[in-house]
XYZ file of C-alpha atoms in Angstrom:
512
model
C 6.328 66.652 4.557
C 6.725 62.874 4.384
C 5.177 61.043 7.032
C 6.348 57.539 8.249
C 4.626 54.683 6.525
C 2.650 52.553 8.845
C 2.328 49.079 7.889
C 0.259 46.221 8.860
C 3.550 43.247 9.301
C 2.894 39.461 9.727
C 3.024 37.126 12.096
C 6.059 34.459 12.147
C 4.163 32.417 9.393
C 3.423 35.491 7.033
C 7.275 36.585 7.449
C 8.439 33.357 6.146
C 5.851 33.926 3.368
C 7.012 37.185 2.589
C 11.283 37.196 2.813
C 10.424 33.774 0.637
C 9.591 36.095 -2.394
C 11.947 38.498 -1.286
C 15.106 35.780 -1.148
C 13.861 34.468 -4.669
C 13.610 38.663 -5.971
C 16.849 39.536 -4.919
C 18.697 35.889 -6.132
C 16.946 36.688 -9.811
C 18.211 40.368 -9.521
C 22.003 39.463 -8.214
C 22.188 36.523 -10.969
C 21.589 38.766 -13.746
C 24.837 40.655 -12.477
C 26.694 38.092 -13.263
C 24.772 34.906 -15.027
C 25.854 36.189 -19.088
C 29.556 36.410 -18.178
C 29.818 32.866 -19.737
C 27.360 33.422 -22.107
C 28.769 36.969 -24.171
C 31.048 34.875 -26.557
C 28.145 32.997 -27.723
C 25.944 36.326 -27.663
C 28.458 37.930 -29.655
C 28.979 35.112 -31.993
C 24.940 35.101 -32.976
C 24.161 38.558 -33.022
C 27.087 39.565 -34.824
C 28.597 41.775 -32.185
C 32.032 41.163 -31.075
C 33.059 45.236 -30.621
C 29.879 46.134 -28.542
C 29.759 42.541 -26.482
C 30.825 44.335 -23.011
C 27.516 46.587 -23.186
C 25.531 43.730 -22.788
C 26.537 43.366 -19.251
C 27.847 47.367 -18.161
C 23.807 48.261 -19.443
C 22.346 46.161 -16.655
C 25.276 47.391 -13.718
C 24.632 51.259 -15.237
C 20.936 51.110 -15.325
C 20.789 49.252 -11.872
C 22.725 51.624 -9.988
C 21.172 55.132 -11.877
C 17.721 54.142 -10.323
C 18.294 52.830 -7.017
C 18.139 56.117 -5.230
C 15.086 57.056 -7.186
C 13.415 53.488 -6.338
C 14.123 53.841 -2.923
C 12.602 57.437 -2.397
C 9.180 56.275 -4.656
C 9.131 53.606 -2.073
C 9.000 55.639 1.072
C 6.514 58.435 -0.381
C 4.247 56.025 -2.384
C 4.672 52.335 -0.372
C 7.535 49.883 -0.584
C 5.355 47.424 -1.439
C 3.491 49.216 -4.796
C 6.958 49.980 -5.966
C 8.264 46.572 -5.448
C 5.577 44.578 -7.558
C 6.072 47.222 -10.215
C 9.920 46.744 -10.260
C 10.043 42.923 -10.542
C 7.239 43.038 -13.097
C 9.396 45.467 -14.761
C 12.066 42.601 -14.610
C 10.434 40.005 -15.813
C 8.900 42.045 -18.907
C 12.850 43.232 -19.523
C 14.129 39.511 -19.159
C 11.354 38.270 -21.829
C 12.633 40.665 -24.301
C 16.520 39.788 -23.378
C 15.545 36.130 -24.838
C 14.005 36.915 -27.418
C 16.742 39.985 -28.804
C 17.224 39.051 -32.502
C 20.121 41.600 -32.497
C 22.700 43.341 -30.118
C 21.244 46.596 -29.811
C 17.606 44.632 -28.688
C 19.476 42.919 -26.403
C 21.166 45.954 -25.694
C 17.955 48.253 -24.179
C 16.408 45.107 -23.227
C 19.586 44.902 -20.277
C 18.818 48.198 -19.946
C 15.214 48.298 -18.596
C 16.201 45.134 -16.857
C 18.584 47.005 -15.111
C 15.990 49.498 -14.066
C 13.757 46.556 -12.570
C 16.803 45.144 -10.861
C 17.784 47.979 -9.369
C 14.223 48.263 -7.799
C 13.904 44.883 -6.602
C 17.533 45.276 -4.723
C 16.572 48.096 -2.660
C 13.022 47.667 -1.816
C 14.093 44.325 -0.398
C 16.138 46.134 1.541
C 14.351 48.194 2.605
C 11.058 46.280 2.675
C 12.737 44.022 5.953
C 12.534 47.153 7.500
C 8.766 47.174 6.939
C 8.367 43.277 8.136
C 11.174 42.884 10.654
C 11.276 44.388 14.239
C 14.657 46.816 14.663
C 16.409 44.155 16.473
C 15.831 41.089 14.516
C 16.668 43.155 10.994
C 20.680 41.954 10.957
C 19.545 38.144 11.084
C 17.256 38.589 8.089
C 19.554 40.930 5.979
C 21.769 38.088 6.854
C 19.984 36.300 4.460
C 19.968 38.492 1.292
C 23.515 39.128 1.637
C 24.529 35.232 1.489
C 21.722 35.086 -1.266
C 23.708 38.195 -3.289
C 27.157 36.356 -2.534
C 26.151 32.616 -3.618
C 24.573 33.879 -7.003
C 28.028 36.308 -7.434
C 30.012 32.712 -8.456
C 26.252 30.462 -9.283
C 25.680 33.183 -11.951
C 28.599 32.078 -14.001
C 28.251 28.550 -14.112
C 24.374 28.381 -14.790
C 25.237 30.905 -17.892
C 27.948 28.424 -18.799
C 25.568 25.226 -18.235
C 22.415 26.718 -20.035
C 24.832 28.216 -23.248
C 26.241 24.859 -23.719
C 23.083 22.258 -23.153
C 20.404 24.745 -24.102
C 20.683 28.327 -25.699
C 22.176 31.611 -24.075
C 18.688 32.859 -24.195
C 17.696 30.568 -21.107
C 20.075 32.846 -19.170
C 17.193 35.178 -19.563
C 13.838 32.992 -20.237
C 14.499 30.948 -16.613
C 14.084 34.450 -15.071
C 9.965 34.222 -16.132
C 8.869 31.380 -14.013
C 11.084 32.062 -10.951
C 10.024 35.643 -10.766
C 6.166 34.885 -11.319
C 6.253 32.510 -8.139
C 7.986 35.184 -6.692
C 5.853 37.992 -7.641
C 2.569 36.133 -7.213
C 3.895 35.157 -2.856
C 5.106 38.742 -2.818
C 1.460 40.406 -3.550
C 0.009 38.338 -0.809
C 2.260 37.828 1.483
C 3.915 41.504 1.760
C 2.528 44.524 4.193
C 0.741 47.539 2.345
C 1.628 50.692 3.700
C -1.194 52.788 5.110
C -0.127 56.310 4.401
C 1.359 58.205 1.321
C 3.195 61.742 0.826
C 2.280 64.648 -1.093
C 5.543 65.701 -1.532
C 6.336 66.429 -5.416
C 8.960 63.923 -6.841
C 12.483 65.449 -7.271
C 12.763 64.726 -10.751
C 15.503 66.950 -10.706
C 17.788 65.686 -8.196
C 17.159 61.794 -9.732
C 17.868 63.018 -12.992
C 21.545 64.563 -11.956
C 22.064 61.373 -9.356
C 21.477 59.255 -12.658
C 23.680 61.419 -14.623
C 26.264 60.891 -11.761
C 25.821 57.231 -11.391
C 25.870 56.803 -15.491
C 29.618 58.466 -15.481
C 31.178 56.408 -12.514
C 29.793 53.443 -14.339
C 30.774 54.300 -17.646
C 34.413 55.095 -16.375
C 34.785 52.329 -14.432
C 33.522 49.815 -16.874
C 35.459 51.606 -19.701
C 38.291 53.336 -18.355
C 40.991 50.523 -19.384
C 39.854 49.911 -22.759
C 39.583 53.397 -23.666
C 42.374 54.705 -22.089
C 42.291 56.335 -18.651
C 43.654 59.284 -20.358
C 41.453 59.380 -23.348
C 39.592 62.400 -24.086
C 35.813 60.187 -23.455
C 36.938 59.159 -19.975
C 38.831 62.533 -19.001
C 35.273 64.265 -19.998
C 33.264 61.788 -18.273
C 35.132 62.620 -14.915
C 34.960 66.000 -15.124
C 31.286 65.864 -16.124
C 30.431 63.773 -13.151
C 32.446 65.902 -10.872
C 30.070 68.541 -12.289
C 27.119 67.048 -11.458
C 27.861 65.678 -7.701
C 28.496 69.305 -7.230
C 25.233 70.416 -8.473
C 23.357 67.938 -6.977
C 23.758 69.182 -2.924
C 22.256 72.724 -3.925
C 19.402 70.362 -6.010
C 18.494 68.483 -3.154
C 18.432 71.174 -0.934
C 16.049 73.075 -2.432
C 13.914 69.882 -3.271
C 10.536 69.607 -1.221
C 11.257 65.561 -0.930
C 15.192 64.956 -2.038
C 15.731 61.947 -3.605
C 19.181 62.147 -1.092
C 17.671 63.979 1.837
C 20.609 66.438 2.980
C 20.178 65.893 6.285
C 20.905 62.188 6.057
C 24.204 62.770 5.318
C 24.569 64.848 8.599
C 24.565 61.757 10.088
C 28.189 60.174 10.737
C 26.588 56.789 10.627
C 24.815 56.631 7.493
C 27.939 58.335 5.846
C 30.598 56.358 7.669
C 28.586 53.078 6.970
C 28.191 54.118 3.188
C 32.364 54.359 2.856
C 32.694 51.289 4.678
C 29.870 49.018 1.844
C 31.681 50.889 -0.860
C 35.259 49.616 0.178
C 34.008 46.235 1.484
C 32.077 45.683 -2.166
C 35.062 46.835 -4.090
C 37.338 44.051 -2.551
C 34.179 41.093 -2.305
C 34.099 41.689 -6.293
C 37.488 41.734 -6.662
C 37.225 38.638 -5.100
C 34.226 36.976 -6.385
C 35.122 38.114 -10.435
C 38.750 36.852 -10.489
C 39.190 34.494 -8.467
C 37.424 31.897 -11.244
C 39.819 33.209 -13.922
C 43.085 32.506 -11.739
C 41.458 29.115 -11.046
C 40.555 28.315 -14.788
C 43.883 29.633 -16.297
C 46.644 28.825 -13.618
C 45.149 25.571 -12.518
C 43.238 24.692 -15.694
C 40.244 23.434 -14.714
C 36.596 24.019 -15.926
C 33.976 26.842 -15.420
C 32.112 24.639 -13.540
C 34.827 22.850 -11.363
C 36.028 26.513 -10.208
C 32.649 27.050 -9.093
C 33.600 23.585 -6.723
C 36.629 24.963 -5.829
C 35.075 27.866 -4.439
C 32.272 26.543 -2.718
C 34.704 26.785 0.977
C 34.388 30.835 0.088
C 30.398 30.369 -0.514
C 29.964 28.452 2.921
C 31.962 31.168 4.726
C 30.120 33.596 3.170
C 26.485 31.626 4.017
C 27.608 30.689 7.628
C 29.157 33.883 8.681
C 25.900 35.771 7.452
C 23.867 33.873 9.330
C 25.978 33.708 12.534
C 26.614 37.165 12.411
C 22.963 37.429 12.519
C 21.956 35.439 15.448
C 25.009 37.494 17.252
C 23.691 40.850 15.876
C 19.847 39.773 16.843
C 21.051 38.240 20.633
C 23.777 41.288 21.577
C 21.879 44.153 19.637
C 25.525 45.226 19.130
C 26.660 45.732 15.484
C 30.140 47.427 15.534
C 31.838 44.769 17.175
C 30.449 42.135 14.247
C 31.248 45.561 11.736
C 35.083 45.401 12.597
C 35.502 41.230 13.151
C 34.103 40.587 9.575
C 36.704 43.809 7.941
C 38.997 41.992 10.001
C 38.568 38.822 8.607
C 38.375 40.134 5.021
C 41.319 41.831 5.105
C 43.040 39.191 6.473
C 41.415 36.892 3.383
C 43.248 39.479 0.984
C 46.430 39.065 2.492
C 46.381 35.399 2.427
C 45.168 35.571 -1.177
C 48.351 37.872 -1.870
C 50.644 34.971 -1.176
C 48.740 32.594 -3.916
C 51.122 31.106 -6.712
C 50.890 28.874 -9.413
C 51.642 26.281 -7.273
C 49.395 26.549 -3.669
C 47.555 23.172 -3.674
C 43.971 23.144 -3.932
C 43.747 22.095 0.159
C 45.935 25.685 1.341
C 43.896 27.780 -1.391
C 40.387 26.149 -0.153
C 41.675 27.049 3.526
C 42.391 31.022 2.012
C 39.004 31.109 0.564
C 36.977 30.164 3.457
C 38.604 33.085 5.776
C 37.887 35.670 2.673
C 34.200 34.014 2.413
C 34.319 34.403 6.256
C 34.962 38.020 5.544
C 32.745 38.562 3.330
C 29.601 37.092 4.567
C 29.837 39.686 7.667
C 30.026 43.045 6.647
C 27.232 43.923 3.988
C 24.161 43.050 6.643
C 25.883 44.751 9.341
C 26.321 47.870 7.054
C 22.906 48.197 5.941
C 21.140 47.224 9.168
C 23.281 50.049 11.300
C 21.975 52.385 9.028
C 18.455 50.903 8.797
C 18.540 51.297 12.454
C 19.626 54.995 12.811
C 16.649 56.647 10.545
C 13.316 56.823 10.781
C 10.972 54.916 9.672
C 10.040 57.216 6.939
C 13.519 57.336 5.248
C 14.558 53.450 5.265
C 13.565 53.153 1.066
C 15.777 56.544 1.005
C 18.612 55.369 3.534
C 18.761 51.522 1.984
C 19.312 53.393 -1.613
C 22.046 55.160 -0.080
C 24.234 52.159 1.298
C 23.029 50.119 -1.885
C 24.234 52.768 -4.404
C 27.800 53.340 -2.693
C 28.062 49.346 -2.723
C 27.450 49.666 -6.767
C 29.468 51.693 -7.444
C 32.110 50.061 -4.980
C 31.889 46.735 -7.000
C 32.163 48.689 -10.512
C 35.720 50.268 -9.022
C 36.326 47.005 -7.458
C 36.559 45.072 -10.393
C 38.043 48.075 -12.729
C 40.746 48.511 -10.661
C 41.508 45.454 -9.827
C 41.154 44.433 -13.534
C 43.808 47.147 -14.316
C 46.320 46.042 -11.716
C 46.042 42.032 -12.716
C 45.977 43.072 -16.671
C 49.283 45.984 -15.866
C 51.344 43.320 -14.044
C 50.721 40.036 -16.073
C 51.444 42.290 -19.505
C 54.995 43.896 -17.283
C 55.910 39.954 -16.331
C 55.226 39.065 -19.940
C 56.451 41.432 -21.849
C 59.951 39.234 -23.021
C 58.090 36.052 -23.668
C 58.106 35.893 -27.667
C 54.946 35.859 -29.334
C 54.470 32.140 -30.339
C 51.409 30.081 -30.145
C 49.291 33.078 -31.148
C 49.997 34.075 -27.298
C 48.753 37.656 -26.509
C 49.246 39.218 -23.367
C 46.069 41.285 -23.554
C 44.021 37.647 -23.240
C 45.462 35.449 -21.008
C 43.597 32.330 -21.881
C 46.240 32.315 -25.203
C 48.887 30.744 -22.236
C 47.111 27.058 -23.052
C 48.847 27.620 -26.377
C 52.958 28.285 -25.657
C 55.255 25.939 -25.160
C 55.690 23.969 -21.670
C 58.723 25.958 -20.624
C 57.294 29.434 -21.659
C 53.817 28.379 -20.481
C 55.052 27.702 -16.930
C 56.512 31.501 -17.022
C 53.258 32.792 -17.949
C 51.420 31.374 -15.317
C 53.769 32.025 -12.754
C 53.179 35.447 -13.901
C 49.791 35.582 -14.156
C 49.318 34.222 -10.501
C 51.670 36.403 -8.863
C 49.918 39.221 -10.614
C 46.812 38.165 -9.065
C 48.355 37.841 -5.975
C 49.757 41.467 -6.233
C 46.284 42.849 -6.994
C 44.689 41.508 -3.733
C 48.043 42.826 -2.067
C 47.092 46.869 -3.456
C 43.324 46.380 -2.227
C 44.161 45.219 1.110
C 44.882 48.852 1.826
C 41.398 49.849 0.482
C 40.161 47.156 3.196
C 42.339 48.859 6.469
C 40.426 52.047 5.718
C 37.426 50.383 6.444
C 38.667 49.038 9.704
C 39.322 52.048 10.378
C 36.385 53.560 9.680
C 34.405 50.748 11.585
C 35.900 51.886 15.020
C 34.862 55.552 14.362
C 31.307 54.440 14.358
C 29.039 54.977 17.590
C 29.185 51.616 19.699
C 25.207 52.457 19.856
C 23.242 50.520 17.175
C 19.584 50.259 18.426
C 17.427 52.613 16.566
C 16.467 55.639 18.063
C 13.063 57.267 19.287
C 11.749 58.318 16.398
C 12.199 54.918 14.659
C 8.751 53.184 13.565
C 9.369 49.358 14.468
C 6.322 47.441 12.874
C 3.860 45.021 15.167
C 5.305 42.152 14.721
C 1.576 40.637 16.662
C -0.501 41.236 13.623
C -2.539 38.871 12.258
C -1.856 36.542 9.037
C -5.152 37.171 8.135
C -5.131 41.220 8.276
C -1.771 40.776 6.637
C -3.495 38.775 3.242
C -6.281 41.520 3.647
C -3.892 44.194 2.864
C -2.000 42.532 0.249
């Protein structure tokens, strides 16, 4: 049976040390989400691969979110620590062979085993906090990692834009190596080693069908609109991941050391809190995706200067996370912080539901820092209430779980919110006449129509942006819902292993 990893955990200075390579892990992970959104037209232009160009970035989300159940159970039976050098070197190795692909497929696997690294590096942070940090302190530092996650959601874009133009795509990838060496090089000194190990056989099977599960929500979230929601390759992928989430519970519970322990999900907290990152991720990347594109085509300004236009969303997000922390850390309360920061999002989706083509740049900056408000509070709230109501031997296990329902929230999140914005701008569109080579299936062909018809097009295509955050506010109320059926208790319980946070700096760099 698995037994709880002890760990030796560092003093003040050897924290700092150690969530240091942690922060800079989890930014190079969360950038590679996003950083070769400005980059693919370029990609596709010099590897000759215009038809396949959207792989480049659904191979890192699929891959990502396949392993990070199976990362976070390695972690807990073998040490967090082992796994997590191994997945960022993983990374870095993937990223090296990104920029230097000399064709799309290359580039192709190369996102792929990135993916798999990424994915590693996510969760074991997560989980790895639970190693350093004492039980009541965890919110402030997950705190961190969640602003972290949301700044590189819009930074992403504009460094891919700033390297493609001034240097090559290929630095979206290369800048990854030097950043992630510092990283890795802190992280094998600075991090605790876990003392004990499991015997426990690895359920190969259970990853394999949670992959397999993971591979078709992806796939049919990323795909669904382009290849038809009805088509016979998404109707099959449904019903072939239905398939498999049904074999998986007799899987796991025949499984010596589940990759999903069954008995986790007897727990209303860990399930409840699961729901609640899957919703809250699904709206935050609604958010965080299209908000840019509204920016750049209603109001016409740059890559980079909708990155400045957001930056009231990014200090919500950074100042929320970190006051929610503090509040978390000083109360030891974490529903109360759970259902304010729903609260606030939702009410940041209904404000963003009023947006036009005409709300001045001072009412829209006032919108985004209540959403950014919103945002910041509810992913370190999520994963430290669950975090807190495990043992210590489950946290890799339990992190995976809130981590994979949040990827596969932000895949639906932006598929469906994709389909609503494309559905109503091509409805509001559909009597302009085709002149200017305009094409409502790419929305950037407005800048070419007349003034008068150009006007109506962007009128449309901000009130069906608006209209899109309108149908996920519902999504959102759930949540709040869900919030007040959690317990109002949030410290962990008996059989929780909370580190010594007294140990020495120098029996910490002994262990690494």
């Amino acid at each position: 049976m698995p037994t709880a990893q002890q760990s030796s955990s560092p003093r003040p200075r050897g924290v700092a040390a150690a969530m240091s390579a942690l922060i800079l892990a989890v930014l190079l992970a969360a950038l590679d989400q996003t950083i070769v959104s400005t980059a693919l037209p370029r990609i596709a232009e010099d590897l000759n691969g215009f038809d396949d160009i959207a792989w480049v970035s659904a191979a890192y989300l699929l891959a990502s979110t396949a392993v990070t159940p199976l990362w976070g159970k390695l972690g807990d039976m073998f040490g967090r620590k082992r796994l997590y050098l191994a997945s960022t070197t993983v990374f870095l190795v993937a990223s090296v062979a990104c920029g230097l692909a000399r064709t799309l497929p290359e580039l192709i696997g190369a996102r792929v085993l990135q993916g798999v690294g990424g994915g590693g590096m996510i969760v074991l942070t997560f989980a790895l906090v639970g190693d350093i940090v004492a039980a009541d302190q965890r919110g402030r530092y997950q705190g961190m990692f969640g602003s972290v996650y949301g700044v590189a959601s819009i930074v992403g874009p504009l460094l891919g834009g700033i390297f493609t133009d001034q240097l090559s795509w290929r630095w979206a990838f290369l800048v990854n190596l030097p950043v992630g060496a510092v990283a890795l090089f802190v992280a094998a000194r600075a991090l605790p080693t876990s003392t004990s190990r499991t015997r426990a056989r690895i359920d190969y099977a259970g990853a394999t069908i949670l992959a397999g599960i993971a591979t078709g929500l992806v796939l049919v979230t990323s795909f669904g609109e382009r290849w038809g929601w009805g088509s016979p390759a998404i109707v099959t992928l449904i019903a072939a991941t239905v398939a498999l989430a049904a074999l998986l519970v007799p899987v796991e519970r025949r499984a010596a050391a589940p990759v999903l322990p069954p008995a986790m999900f007897a727990s209303r907290t860990v399930v409840v809190s699961a729901l609640i990152g899957f919703v809250a991720n699904a709206a935050m990347f609604a958010v965080l995706v299209y908000l840019p594109t509204y920016l750049q085509i209603v109001h016409g300004v740059s890559a980079t200067l909708s990155g400045i236009h957001l930056l009231p969303l990014v200090a919500g997000l950074v100042v929320s996370q970190s006051l929610a922390g503090r509040w978390a850390a000083h109360a030891g309360r974490l529903r109360p912080i759970l259902f304010t920061g729903l609260l606030a999002n939702l009410a940041g989706l209904l404000l963003l539901s009023t947006i036009g083509a005409a709300t001045g740049t001072l009412v829209l900056s006032g919108y985004f820092l209540v959403t950014g408000i919103g945002i910041g509070m509810v992913p370190m709230v999520v994963l430290t209430t669950v975090q807190n109501s495990v043992p210590a031997a489950d946290l890799g296990a339990a992190s995976a779980v809130v981590t994979f329902a949040r990827s596969i929230g932000a895949a639906f999140g932006v598929a469906v919110f994709g389909t609503l914005l494309n559905t109503g701008f091509a409805e509001r569109t559909r009597d302009l006449p085709a002149t200017g080579g305009f094409d409502a299936a790419r929305p950037d062909t407005i800048a070419g129509l007349p003034t008068a018809l150009r006007d109506n097009a962007l009128d449309a295509f901000a009130h069906a942006t608006a209209t899109g955050y309108l149908w996920m506010a519902p999504a959102l109320a759930a949540g709040v819902a869900l919030a007040l059926s959690l317990k109002p208790g949030n410290r962990p319980d008996a059989t929780t292993t909370v580190p010594d946070t007294a140990a020495t700096a120098e029996e910490t760099v002994r262990a690494a």
